[in-house]
Coordinates of C-alpha atoms and ligand atoms in Angstrom, one line a residue:
Chain A
M1 CA 0.0 0.0 0.0
T2 CA 1.3 3.4 -0.8
W3 CA 0.5 6.2 1.6
K4 CA 0.7 9.9 1.6
W5 CA 2.8 10.9 4.6
E6 CA 1.9 14.1 6.5
S7 CA 2.8 16.0 9.6
Q8 CA 0.7 15.8 12.7
R9 CA 2.5 18.7 14.3
E10 CA 1.5 21.0 11.4
Q11 CA -2.1 20.2 12.0
Y12 CA -1.8 20.8 15.7
G13 CA -0.4 24.2 15.0
R14 CA -3.2 25.0 12.5
A15 CA -5.9 23.8 14.9
L16 CA -4.5 25.9 17.7
V17 CA -4.5 29.1 15.7
E18 CA -8.1 28.5 14.7
L19 CA -9.1 27.9 18.3
G20 CA -7.3 31.1 19.3
K21 CA -9.4 33.0 16.8
E22 CA -12.7 31.3 17.9
R23 CA -12.2 31.6 21.6
S24 CA -10.5 34.1 23.9
D25 CA -10.2 31.6 26.8
I26 CA -7.6 29.5 25.0
V27 CA -4.1 29.9 26.3
V28 CA -1.0 28.0 25.2
L29 CA 2.2 27.1 27.1
D30 CA 5.4 25.5 25.9
A31 CA 8.8 24.7 27.4
D32 CA 11.4 26.0 24.9
L33 CA 10.2 23.7 22.1
S34 CA 7.6 25.8 20.5
S35 CA 9.3 25.7 17.1
S36 CA 9.2 21.9 17.3
T37 CA 5.8 21.3 18.7
R38 CA 4.4 24.0 16.5
T39 CA 2.8 26.0 19.3
A40 CA 5.0 28.8 17.8
D41 CA 2.2 29.3 15.2
F42 CA -0.2 30.2 18.0
A43 CA 2.6 32.3 19.7
S44 CA 3.0 34.5 16.7
A45 CA -0.8 34.9 16.2
F46 CA -1.6 35.5 19.8
P47 CA 1.5 36.5 21.7
E48 CA -0.4 37.8 24.7
R49 CA -2.0 34.4 25.3
F50 CA 1.2 32.3 24.8
F51 CA 3.7 31.7 27.6
N52 CA 7.0 30.1 27.0
C53 CA 8.1 28.6 30.4
G54 CA 11.6 27.9 29.3
I55 CA 13.2 24.4 29.9
A56 CA 11.0 23.9 32.9
E57 CA 8.3 21.4 32.3
Q58 CA 7.3 21.0 36.0
N59 CA 6.9 24.8 36.2
M60 CA 4.9 24.7 32.9
I61 CA 2.4 22.2 34.2
D62 CA 1.7 23.9 37.5
T63 CA 1.4 27.2 35.7
A64 CA -1.1 25.6 33.5
A65 CA -3.0 24.5 36.6
G66 CA -3.2 28.0 37.9
L67 CA -4.5 29.3 34.5
A68 CA -7.0 26.5 34.3
A69 CA -8.2 27.1 37.8
S70 CA -8.8 30.7 36.7
G71 CA -11.1 29.7 33.9
K72 CA -8.7 29.3 31.0
T73 CA -8.6 26.4 28.6
V74 CA -5.0 25.5 28.6
F75 CA -2.9 23.6 25.9
A76 CA 0.5 22.7 27.2
S77 CA 3.1 21.3 24.9
T78 CA 6.6 19.9 24.8
F79 CA 8.2 16.6 23.7
A80 CA 6.3 13.6 25.2
V81 CA 9.2 12.4 27.2
F82 CA 9.4 15.7 29.1
G83 CA 5.7 16.4 29.1
T84 CA 4.8 13.2 31.0
G85 CA 7.7 11.6 32.9
R86 CA 9.6 14.8 33.7
C87 CA 6.5 16.4 35.3
Y88 CA 4.5 13.4 36.4
D89 CA 3.9 14.6 40.0
Q90 CA 2.8 18.0 38.7
I91 CA 0.3 16.3 36.3
R92 CA -0.9 13.9 39.1
Q93 CA -1.3 16.5 41.8
S94 CA -2.3 19.6 39.8
V95 CA -4.0 18.4 36.6
A96 CA -5.6 15.0 37.2
Y97 CA -6.5 15.1 40.8
P98 CA -8.2 18.6 40.6
K99 CA -9.6 17.6 37.2
L100 CA -8.5 20.8 35.5
N101 CA -9.1 21.9 32.0
I102 CA -5.7 21.2 30.6
K103 CA -4.8 19.5 27.4
I104 CA -1.2 18.1 27.3
V105 CA -0.4 17.8 23.7
A106 CA 3.0 16.1 23.5
S107 CA 5.0 15.6 20.3
H108 CA 8.0 13.4 19.5
A109 CA 6.5 10.3 21.2
G110 CA 7.7 6.8 20.7
I111 CA 10.7 5.3 18.9
T112 CA 10.2 7.2 15.6
V113 CA 12.0 10.0 17.3
G114 CA 14.9 8.3 15.6
G115 CA 18.5 9.6 16.0
D116 CA 18.1 11.3 19.4
G117 CA 18.1 7.9 21.0
A118 CA 16.5 6.3 24.1
S119 CA 16.8 9.5 26.2
H120 CA 14.2 11.1 24.0
Q121 CA 12.2 8.0 22.8
I122 CA 9.4 7.7 25.4
I123 CA 7.8 4.3 25.1
E124 CA 5.9 4.5 28.4
D125 CA 3.9 7.7 28.2
I126 CA 0.5 6.0 27.5
A127 CA 1.1 3.8 30.5
L128 CA 1.9 6.8 32.7
M129 CA -1.1 8.8 31.6
R130 CA -3.7 6.1 31.5
V131 CA -3.2 5.1 35.2
L132 CA -4.2 8.6 36.3
P133 CA -7.8 9.0 37.3
N134 CA -9.6 11.7 35.4
M135 CA -7.1 11.7 32.5
A136 CA -8.2 10.9 29.0
V137 CA -5.6 9.5 26.6
I138 CA -5.8 10.0 22.8
V139 CA -3.4 8.9 20.1
P140 CA -4.4 10.6 16.8
V141 CA -3.8 8.2 13.9
D142 CA -2.7 10.8 11.3
S143 CA -2.6 14.5 10.4
N144 CA -6.3 14.8 9.6
E145 CA -7.3 13.2 12.8
T146 CA -4.8 15.3 14.8
Y147 CA -6.6 18.4 13.6
K148 CA -10.0 17.0 14.6
V149 CA -8.8 15.7 17.9
I150 CA -7.5 19.2 18.9
K151 CA -10.8 20.9 17.9
T152 CA -12.7 18.2 19.8
V153 CA -10.8 18.1 23.1
A154 CA -10.9 21.9 23.2
K155 CA -14.7 21.5 23.8
T156 CA -14.1 19.2 26.9
E157 CA -13.5 20.6 30.3
T158 CA -11.3 17.9 31.8
P159 CA -7.7 16.7 31.4
V160 CA -6.6 15.1 28.2
Y161 CA -3.3 13.7 27.1
V162 CA -2.8 13.8 23.3
R163 CA 0.2 11.9 21.9
I164 CA 1.6 12.8 18.5
G165 CA 4.9 12.0 16.7
R166 CA 7.9 13.8 15.3
A167 CA 8.0 12.1 11.9
D168 CA 5.3 12.4 9.2
V169 CA 2.8 9.6 9.3
P170 CA 0.7 7.8 6.7
T171 CA -2.6 9.5 6.1
V172 CA -5.3 6.8 6.7
T173 CA -8.4 9.0 7.3
D174 CA -10.0 11.7 5.2
K175 CA -10.6 15.3 6.1
D176 CA -14.4 15.0 6.3
T177 CA -15.2 12.0 8.4
P178 CA -16.1 13.4 11.8
F179 CA -14.0 12.4 14.8
E180 CA -15.9 10.7 17.6
M181 CA -14.1 10.8 20.9
N182 CA -14.3 7.7 23.0
K183 CA -15.5 5.6 20.0
A184 CA -13.1 3.2 18.4
K185 CA -13.2 3.4 14.6
V186 CA -13.6 0.3 12.5
M187 CA -11.4 1.0 9.4
R188 CA -12.0 -2.3 7.7
D189 CA -14.5 -5.1 8.3
G190 CA -13.5 -8.7 8.7
M191 CA -14.7 -11.8 10.5
D192 CA -11.5 -14.0 11.0
V193 CA -9.4 -11.9 13.3
T194 CA -9.2 -8.3 14.6
L195 CA -6.2 -6.0 14.4
I196 CA -6.4 -3.1 16.8
G197 CA -3.9 -0.4 16.3
C198 CA -3.2 3.2 17.5
G199 CA -1.1 5.9 15.9
I200 CA 1.3 5.0 13.2
M201 CA 0.6 1.3 13.7
V202 CA -2.9 1.6 12.3
S203 CA -1.4 1.9 8.8
K204 CA 0.7 -1.2 9.5
C205 CA -2.6 -3.0 10.6
L206 CA -4.2 -2.0 7.3
E207 CA -1.2 -3.3 5.4
A208 CA -1.3 -6.5 7.4
A209 CA -5.0 -7.0 6.6
E210 CA -4.2 -6.7 2.9
E211 CA -1.5 -9.3 3.3
L212 CA -3.7 -11.6 5.2
A213 CA -6.4 -11.2 2.6
K214 CA -4.0 -12.7 0.1
H215 CA -4.2 -15.9 2.2
G216 CA -7.9 -15.8 2.4
I217 CA -7.9 -14.3 5.9
D218 CA -10.5 -11.7 6.5
A219 CA -9.1 -9.2 9.1
R220 CA -11.0 -6.5 10.9
V221 CA -9.0 -3.3 11.6
I222 CA -9.8 -0.9 14.4
N223 CA -8.3 2.5 15.0
L224 CA -8.3 2.7 18.8
H225 CA -7.4 6.4 18.9
T226 CA -9.0 6.9 22.4
I227 CA -7.2 4.6 24.8
K228 CA -8.9 6.0 27.8
P229 CA -11.9 5.9 28.3
L230 CA -11.7 2.6 26.5
D231 CA -14.5 1.7 24.0
E232 CA -15.1 -1.7 25.5
K233 CA -18.2 -2.3 23.5
T234 CA -16.4 -2.1 20.1
I235 CA -13.5 -4.2 21.4
V236 CA -15.7 -6.9 22.9
K237 CA -17.9 -7.0 19.9
A238 CA -14.9 -7.5 17.6
A239 CA -13.5 -10.3 19.9
R240 CA -16.9 -12.0 19.9
E241 CA -17.3 -11.8 16.2
T242 CA -13.8 -12.6 15.1
G243 CA -12.5 -14.8 17.9
G244 CA -9.0 -13.5 18.0
V245 CA -7.3 -10.1 18.6
V246 CA -3.9 -8.6 17.8
T247 CA -3.0 -5.2 19.1
A248 CA -0.2 -3.0 17.6
E249 CA 1.3 0.1 19.2
E250 CA 4.4 2.2 19.0
H251 CA 4.8 1.9 22.8
S252 CA 6.1 -0.6 25.3
V253 CA 4.0 -3.7 25.5
M254 CA 4.0 -3.1 29.3
M255 CA 0.8 -1.3 30.2
G256 CA 0.1 0.5 26.9
M257 CA -2.9 0.2 24.6
G258 CA -2.5 -3.6 24.1
S259 CA -2.5 -4.1 27.9
A260 CA -5.7 -2.0 28.2
V261 CA -7.4 -4.2 25.5
A262 CA -6.1 -7.4 27.1
M263 CA -7.5 -6.4 30.5
C264 CA -10.8 -5.6 28.9
L265 CA -11.0 -9.0 27.1
V266 CA -9.8 -11.0 30.1
E267 CA -12.7 -9.7 32.1
N268 CA -15.3 -9.6 29.4
F269 CA -14.7 -12.0 26.6
H270 CA -11.7 -14.2 26.6
V271 CA -10.1 -14.9 23.1
P272 CA -6.6 -15.7 21.9
M273 CA -4.6 -12.5 21.8
K274 CA -1.2 -11.2 20.9
R275 CA 0.3 -7.8 21.6
V276 CA 2.7 -6.2 19.0
G277 CA 4.7 -3.5 20.5
I278 CA 8.1 -2.6 21.8
P279 CA 9.4 -5.2 24.2
D280 CA 10.4 -4.2 27.8
V281 CA 13.6 -2.4 26.7
F282 CA 14.8 1.1 26.0
G283 CA 15.2 2.1 22.4
E284 CA 18.4 3.5 20.7
S285 CA 19.5 5.8 17.9
G286 CA 18.7 4.9 14.4
A287 CA 16.6 5.6 11.3
C288 CA 12.8 5.3 11.9
N289 CA 12.3 2.3 9.6
E290 CA 15.3 0.5 11.0
L291 CA 14.1 1.0 14.5
M292 CA 10.5 -0.1 13.6
E293 CA 12.1 -3.3 12.3
K294 CA 14.4 -4.0 15.1
Y295 CA 11.8 -3.4 17.8
G296 CA 9.1 -5.5 16.1
L297 CA 6.8 -2.8 14.7
T298 CA 6.4 -4.0 11.1
M299 CA 3.5 -5.2 9.0
E300 CA 5.2 -8.6 9.1
N301 CA 5.2 -8.7 12.9
I302 CA 1.4 -8.1 12.8
V303 CA 0.8 -10.8 10.2
E304 CA 2.8 -13.2 12.2
A305 CA 0.9 -12.4 15.4
A306 CA -2.4 -12.8 13.5
H307 CA -1.3 -16.3 12.3
D308 CA -0.4 -17.2 15.9
V309 CA -3.8 -16.0 17.1
L310 CA -5.6 -17.9 14.3
K311 CA -3.7 -21.1 15.3
R312 CA -4.9 -20.8 18.9
K313 CA -8.5 -20.1 17.9
K314 CA -10.8 -23.0 18.6
Chain B
M1 CA 50.2 23.0 36.2
E2 CA 52.4 24.1 33.3
I3 CA 53.3 27.6 32.3
Y4 CA 51.0 28.9 29.5
D5 CA 53.6 29.1 26.8
G6 CA 52.3 29.9 23.4
E7 CA 53.2 26.6 21.9
F8 CA 51.3 24.6 24.5
I9 CA 48.2 26.7 24.1
A10 CA 48.5 26.4 20.3
E11 CA 48.5 22.6 20.7
L12 CA 45.2 22.7 22.6
E13 CA 43.7 25.1 20.1
A14 CA 44.7 22.7 17.3
V15 CA 42.9 19.8 19.1
A16 CA 39.9 22.1 19.5
K17 CA 39.8 22.8 15.8
R18 CA 39.9 19.1 15.0
V19 CA 37.2 18.4 17.5
R20 CA 35.0 21.1 15.9
S21 CA 35.7 19.7 12.4
H22 CA 34.8 16.1 13.6
S23 CA 31.7 17.3 15.3
I24 CA 30.3 19.0 12.2
T25 CA 31.3 16.0 10.0
M26 CA 29.5 13.6 12.4
I27 CA 26.3 15.7 12.4
Y28 CA 26.5 16.1 8.7
R29 CA 26.9 12.4 8.1
A30 CA 24.1 11.5 10.6
G31 CA 21.8 14.1 9.0
S32 CA 20.7 15.3 12.4
G33 CA 22.1 16.7 15.7
H34 CA 22.9 19.9 17.4
P35 CA 25.8 21.8 15.8
G36 CA 25.4 25.1 17.7
G37 CA 25.7 23.8 21.2
S38 CA 28.3 21.3 20.3
L39 CA 30.6 24.0 19.1
S40 CA 30.3 26.4 21.9
G41 CA 31.6 24.1 24.6
V42 CA 34.5 22.5 22.7
D43 CA 37.2 24.6 24.3
V44 CA 36.2 23.7 27.8
M45 CA 36.1 20.0 27.0
V46 CA 39.5 20.1 25.2
A47 CA 41.1 22.0 28.1
L48 CA 39.7 19.4 30.5
Y49 CA 40.6 16.2 28.7
F50 CA 44.0 17.5 27.3
H51 CA 45.3 19.4 30.3
I52 CA 43.2 19.7 33.4
M53 CA 41.8 16.2 34.2
K54 CA 43.7 13.2 35.3
H55 CA 42.3 10.3 33.3
D56 CA 43.4 7.2 31.5
P57 CA 41.8 6.2 28.2
N58 CA 43.1 2.7 28.6
R59 CA 41.3 2.4 31.9
P60 CA 38.0 4.4 31.6
D61 CA 36.9 2.9 35.0
W62 CA 40.2 3.9 36.9
P63 CA 38.8 4.7 40.3
E64 CA 41.0 7.7 40.9
R65 CA 40.1 9.5 37.6
D66 CA 38.6 12.9 37.5
R67 CA 35.0 12.9 36.2
F68 CA 33.4 15.0 33.5
V69 CA 29.6 15.2 33.1
L70 CA 28.1 16.7 30.0
S71 CA 24.9 17.9 31.4
K72 CA 23.9 19.5 28.1
G73 CA 23.8 16.1 26.5
H74 CA 22.8 17.3 23.0
A75 CA 26.4 18.4 22.6
A76 CA 27.3 14.7 22.5
P77 CA 29.1 14.9 19.1
S78 CA 31.8 17.2 20.5
L79 CA 32.2 14.9 23.6
Y80 CA 32.6 11.9 21.4
A81 CA 35.1 13.8 19.2
V82 CA 37.1 14.8 22.3
L83 CA 37.0 11.2 23.6
S84 CA 38.2 9.9 20.3
E85 CA 41.0 12.5 20.1
A86 CA 42.0 11.4 23.6
K87 CA 42.1 7.8 22.3
Y88 CA 39.1 6.3 24.2
F89 CA 38.0 4.7 20.9
P90 CA 39.1 4.8 17.3
E91 CA 38.4 8.0 15.2
K92 CA 36.7 5.8 12.6
E93 CA 33.9 5.1 15.0
L94 CA 32.8 8.7 14.9
E95 CA 31.2 7.9 11.6
T96 CA 28.6 5.8 13.3
L97 CA 27.0 8.6 15.3
R98 CA 23.2 8.1 15.6
K99 CA 23.3 5.0 13.4
L100 CA 21.6 1.8 14.5
G101 CA 23.8 -0.4 16.7
S102 CA 26.3 2.4 17.3
R103 CA 28.0 3.0 20.6
L104 CA 27.6 6.7 19.9
Q105 CA 24.0 7.5 20.7
G106 CA 22.4 10.8 19.8
H107 CA 22.7 11.7 23.5
P108 CA 25.4 10.3 25.8
C109 CA 24.9 6.8 27.2
M110 CA 27.3 5.7 30.0
R111 CA 26.5 2.0 29.3
K112 CA 27.6 2.2 25.7
T113 CA 30.5 4.7 25.2
P114 CA 33.8 4.3 27.0
G115 CA 34.6 7.5 28.8
V116 CA 31.1 8.7 29.2
E117 CA 30.4 9.1 32.9
M118 CA 26.7 9.8 33.0
S119 CA 23.8 9.3 30.6
T120 CA 22.3 12.7 29.8
G121 CA 20.0 14.3 27.2
S122 CA 17.1 15.3 29.3
L123 CA 18.3 18.7 30.4
G124 CA 19.0 19.7 34.0
H125 CA 20.2 16.4 35.5
G126 CA 23.9 16.7 35.2
L127 CA 24.8 19.0 38.1
A128 CA 22.9 16.9 40.6
A129 CA 24.5 13.7 39.2
G130 CA 27.9 15.5 39.5
N131 CA 27.1 16.3 43.1
G132 CA 26.5 12.6 43.8
M133 CA 30.0 11.9 42.5
A134 CA 31.5 14.7 44.5
L135 CA 29.8 13.3 47.7
A136 CA 31.1 9.8 46.9
A137 CA 34.6 11.2 46.6
K138 CA 34.3 12.9 50.0
L139 CA 32.9 9.7 51.5
D140 CA 35.7 7.6 50.1
R141 CA 38.4 10.3 50.9
K142 CA 39.4 10.4 47.3
L143 CA 41.0 13.4 45.7
Y144 CA 39.4 13.2 42.2
R145 CA 37.5 16.2 41.0
I146 CA 34.2 16.5 39.2
Y147 CA 33.6 18.8 36.2
V148 CA 30.2 19.5 34.8
L149 CA 29.3 21.4 31.7
C150 CA 25.8 23.0 31.6
G151 CA 24.0 25.0 29.0
D152 CA 22.5 28.4 30.0
G153 CA 19.1 27.0 28.9
E154 CA 19.6 24.6 31.8
M155 CA 19.4 27.5 34.2
D156 CA 15.6 27.4 33.5
V157 CA 15.4 24.0 35.1
G158 CA 14.4 24.0 38.7
E159 CA 16.6 21.0 39.5
T160 CA 19.7 23.1 38.6
W161 CA 19.0 25.3 41.6
E162 CA 18.1 22.4 43.8
A163 CA 21.5 21.0 43.0
A164 CA 23.1 24.4 43.4
M165 CA 21.8 24.5 47.0
L166 CA 22.9 21.0 47.7
A167 CA 26.5 21.6 46.5
S168 CA 27.0 24.6 48.7
H169 CA 25.1 23.0 51.7
Y170 CA 27.5 20.1 51.6
K171 CA 30.5 22.3 50.9
L172 CA 31.4 20.5 47.7
D173 CA 34.7 22.2 46.8
N174 CA 35.6 19.2 44.6
I175 CA 33.0 20.1 41.9
T176 CA 33.4 22.8 39.3
M177 CA 30.6 23.7 36.9
Y178 CA 31.2 25.4 33.6
L179 CA 28.2 27.4 32.4
D180 CA 28.2 27.7 28.6
R181 CA 26.8 31.2 28.4
N182 CA 26.1 31.4 24.7
K183 CA 23.0 33.4 25.4
L184 CA 20.8 31.2 23.1
Q185 CA 18.5 28.3 23.9
L186 CA 16.2 26.4 21.5
D187 CA 13.3 28.9 20.9
G188 CA 15.4 32.1 21.1
P189 CA 17.8 34.2 23.1
T190 CA 17.7 33.3 26.8
E191 CA 16.8 36.8 27.9
K192 CA 13.8 36.6 25.6
I193 CA 12.6 33.1 26.5
M194 CA 13.4 33.1 30.2
S195 CA 15.6 35.9 31.5
L196 CA 18.6 34.7 33.6
E197 CA 20.4 37.9 34.5
P198 CA 21.8 38.8 36.9
L199 CA 23.2 35.3 36.6
A200 CA 26.5 35.6 38.5
D201 CA 24.6 37.2 41.4
K202 CA 22.2 34.2 41.5
W203 CA 25.1 31.8 41.8
K204 CA 26.7 34.0 44.5
A205 CA 23.5 34.0 46.4
F206 CA 23.4 30.2 46.3
G207 CA 26.8 30.2 48.0
W208 CA 29.0 29.5 45.0
H209 CA 32.3 31.0 44.1
V210 CA 31.8 32.7 40.7
I211 CA 34.4 33.3 38.0
E212 CA 33.6 34.8 34.6
I213 CA 35.8 34.2 31.6
N214 CA 35.9 34.1 27.8
G215 CA 34.9 30.5 27.3
H216 CA 36.9 30.2 24.1
S217 CA 40.2 31.2 25.7
M218 CA 42.3 28.1 26.7
K219 CA 44.4 30.3 28.9
E220 CA 41.4 31.7 30.8
I221 CA 39.7 28.3 31.1
I222 CA 42.9 26.8 32.7
Q223 CA 43.5 29.8 35.0
A224 CA 39.9 29.8 36.2
T225 CA 40.0 26.1 36.8
N226 CA 43.2 26.5 38.8
E227 CA 41.5 29.2 40.9
A228 CA 38.5 26.8 41.5
R229 CA 40.8 24.1 42.8
G230 CA 42.1 26.5 45.4
V231 CA 38.7 27.5 46.7
K232 CA 37.9 25.6 49.9
G233 CA 34.5 24.9 51.4
R234 CA 32.3 25.8 48.5
P235 CA 31.7 24.9 44.9
T236 CA 32.8 27.1 41.9
V237 CA 30.9 28.0 38.8
I238 CA 32.9 29.3 35.8
I239 CA 30.6 31.4 33.7
C240 CA 32.0 30.9 30.2
H241 CA 31.0 33.6 27.8
T242 CA 30.8 31.8 24.5
I243 CA 29.4 32.0 21.0
K244 CA 26.9 29.3 19.9
G245 CA 28.2 27.7 16.7
K246 CA 31.8 29.0 17.4
G247 CA 34.2 28.3 14.6
V248 CA 31.8 28.2 11.6
S249 CA 31.0 31.7 10.5
Y250 CA 27.4 31.2 9.5
M251 CA 26.6 29.1 12.6
E252 CA 27.9 31.7 15.0
G253 CA 25.0 33.2 17.0
S254 CA 22.5 31.3 14.8
L255 CA 19.3 29.9 16.2
H256 CA 18.8 27.9 13.0
F257 CA 21.8 25.7 13.8
H258 CA 20.7 24.8 17.3
G259 CA 19.4 21.5 16.0
K260 CA 19.9 21.2 12.3
A261 CA 22.5 19.4 10.3
P262 CA 24.3 21.4 7.6
T263 CA 23.4 20.9 3.9
D264 CA 26.0 19.7 1.4
E265 CA 27.0 23.3 0.5
E266 CA 27.0 24.4 4.2
Y267 CA 29.2 21.5 5.1
K268 CA 31.7 22.3 2.4
Q269 CA 31.9 25.8 3.7
A270 CA 32.4 24.6 7.3
M271 CA 35.2 22.3 6.3
K272 CA 36.9 25.2 4.4
E273 CA 36.8 27.2 7.7
L274 CA 37.7 24.4 10.1
G275 CA 39.9 22.2 7.9
T276 CA 39.0 18.5 7.6
A277 CA 40.0 16.7 10.8
D278 CA 41.7 13.8 9.1
Q279 CA 44.3 15.9 7.3
Ligands
TPP1 C1 14.2 18.5 30.0 C2 14.4 18.9 28.5 N1 13.5 19.8 27.9 C3 13.7 20.1 26.6 C4 14.7 19.6 25.9 C5 14.9 19.9 24.4 N2 16.1 20.8 24.2 C6 17.2 20.2 23.7 S1 18.4 21.4 23.6 C7 17.4 22.6 24.2 C8 18.0 24.0 24.4 C9 19.2 24.0 25.3 O1 19.7 25.2 25.5 P1 21.1 25.4 26.2 O2 21.1 24.7 27.5 O3 21.3 26.9 26.3 O4 22.1 24.7 25.2 P2 23.0 25.3 24.0 O5 22.4 26.6 23.6 O6 24.3 25.5 24.6 O7 22.9 24.3 22.9 C10 16.2 22.1 24.5 C11 15.0 22.9 25.0 C12 15.6 18.7 26.6 N3 16.7 18.1 25.9 N4 15.4 18.4 27.9

């Protein structure tokens, strides 16, 4: 399959500027990475509502809390590694616990950060954010969806973590389909096995489905953009109808999206399952595609997992 | 320490020039990295590894060695170039920067690269880690010293000031911090993004001995470090006034080259100015 590759960050910047025009309660914070996260676009359009906090992520999150407690809708951005782990206590105490209107939109998540290496490749942010009560977790699948997610979460009044990447990603949705928060999106129907992906891995699931089709296997593909709250209904329905599930995420297999799905299925409808994701190790420097291969994030990995699940199906 | 005769300083400067050339070549070959911040701290690192520190490339884990922590980890290329010039590993290996399987990660990894004392890259950790080493030296009654290089952007980080307090509270006179005062961070000039001045007064208020120098002068770096060794009962910060991108005309003072590799044309120009390191 050939994809058009587009930037999620660009759409984040565009959506923010539109929001700034539409609403005066929108304020944006960054931590010396505005040129990378693209909050710089908002900063130049609305300098009086943009605050660069410097390289001080903890400071940024508590400042966001004060602004939100005073009626503002706050978008706070930096790289995902610094916007979650670096300021975890601030998020826990001052964002999630008081349930404040803060959207943490973090870029450069996952291993596709590439050359910067393990220090910058956060593979545990979904895990960190999804264990926090009151925190929603969304992984937009592509550039179109990023734009819609930003416009949608701006209408909510509670904490949301939005995870986007550094690299351009395959465009798998169109501009017009509305984005439904909390509702997993079935991208392809199928009755033999279900492939559930998030982020860049949805495109790999679609490729895997094509490959499986060549062998007469009819795979359902689901874009699980909202990892919390989890759309259990769609997941259980897919498990019941297809009898086997593979998850695929650019994240550690420890406590990420796949684990969320596994927990849901163990309690609701037990089927053979396999999680494709980064094993319990740190990443390293390298080119995106090399890293995806080395750390088990390819279409082939998904196909193999699907075969394994099919074998275990009764 | 030796007298600062012209020849000896010229030797250090020649190493620094090669290190600059290596750094730019590595970033160019990798296609990504941070040239600006790599170039501004080169002279401090060269003075440390080629004159000030006692260390042994054949025994990177020699217990008595002085320790260097690169807190501004994005300057990794210049640290690797210095370590290779100091014979910690072959020059050829510099080509592998940021490549899959390389010992030379985009940001320093102490488990992969011989000579790297602390894994860094997330800013603002290095001074506190250096303090830990300094405390260990005191506990073990060892005479080795700790040298930390921080960026001025790292002065935004709260932990820097937590560490500043700890070092003076525990009277860590065996740690010296070099502050790479190139006046630029990622998004712009420090005074525009998060103003730091009066910076020297801040460090004084935290109980540190403060020295200000031209951070590109080998002589001043060595003199200031000698002064720091003589200070008892408190840590020393050497504020090094530097130029981001120092040594490559179009990178000097440039925000663009904070985190961008040079193009083919730009690379050629840089090599014209620095000379290729392997000549
Ligand atoms: C905690 C953290 N936040 C953000 C970054 C991203 N980042 C990398 S370099 C940099 C600017 C550093 O500025 P400075 O310390 O002045 O370094 P220099 O200008 O000497 O390169 C930033 C924000 C990071 N590496 N770590």
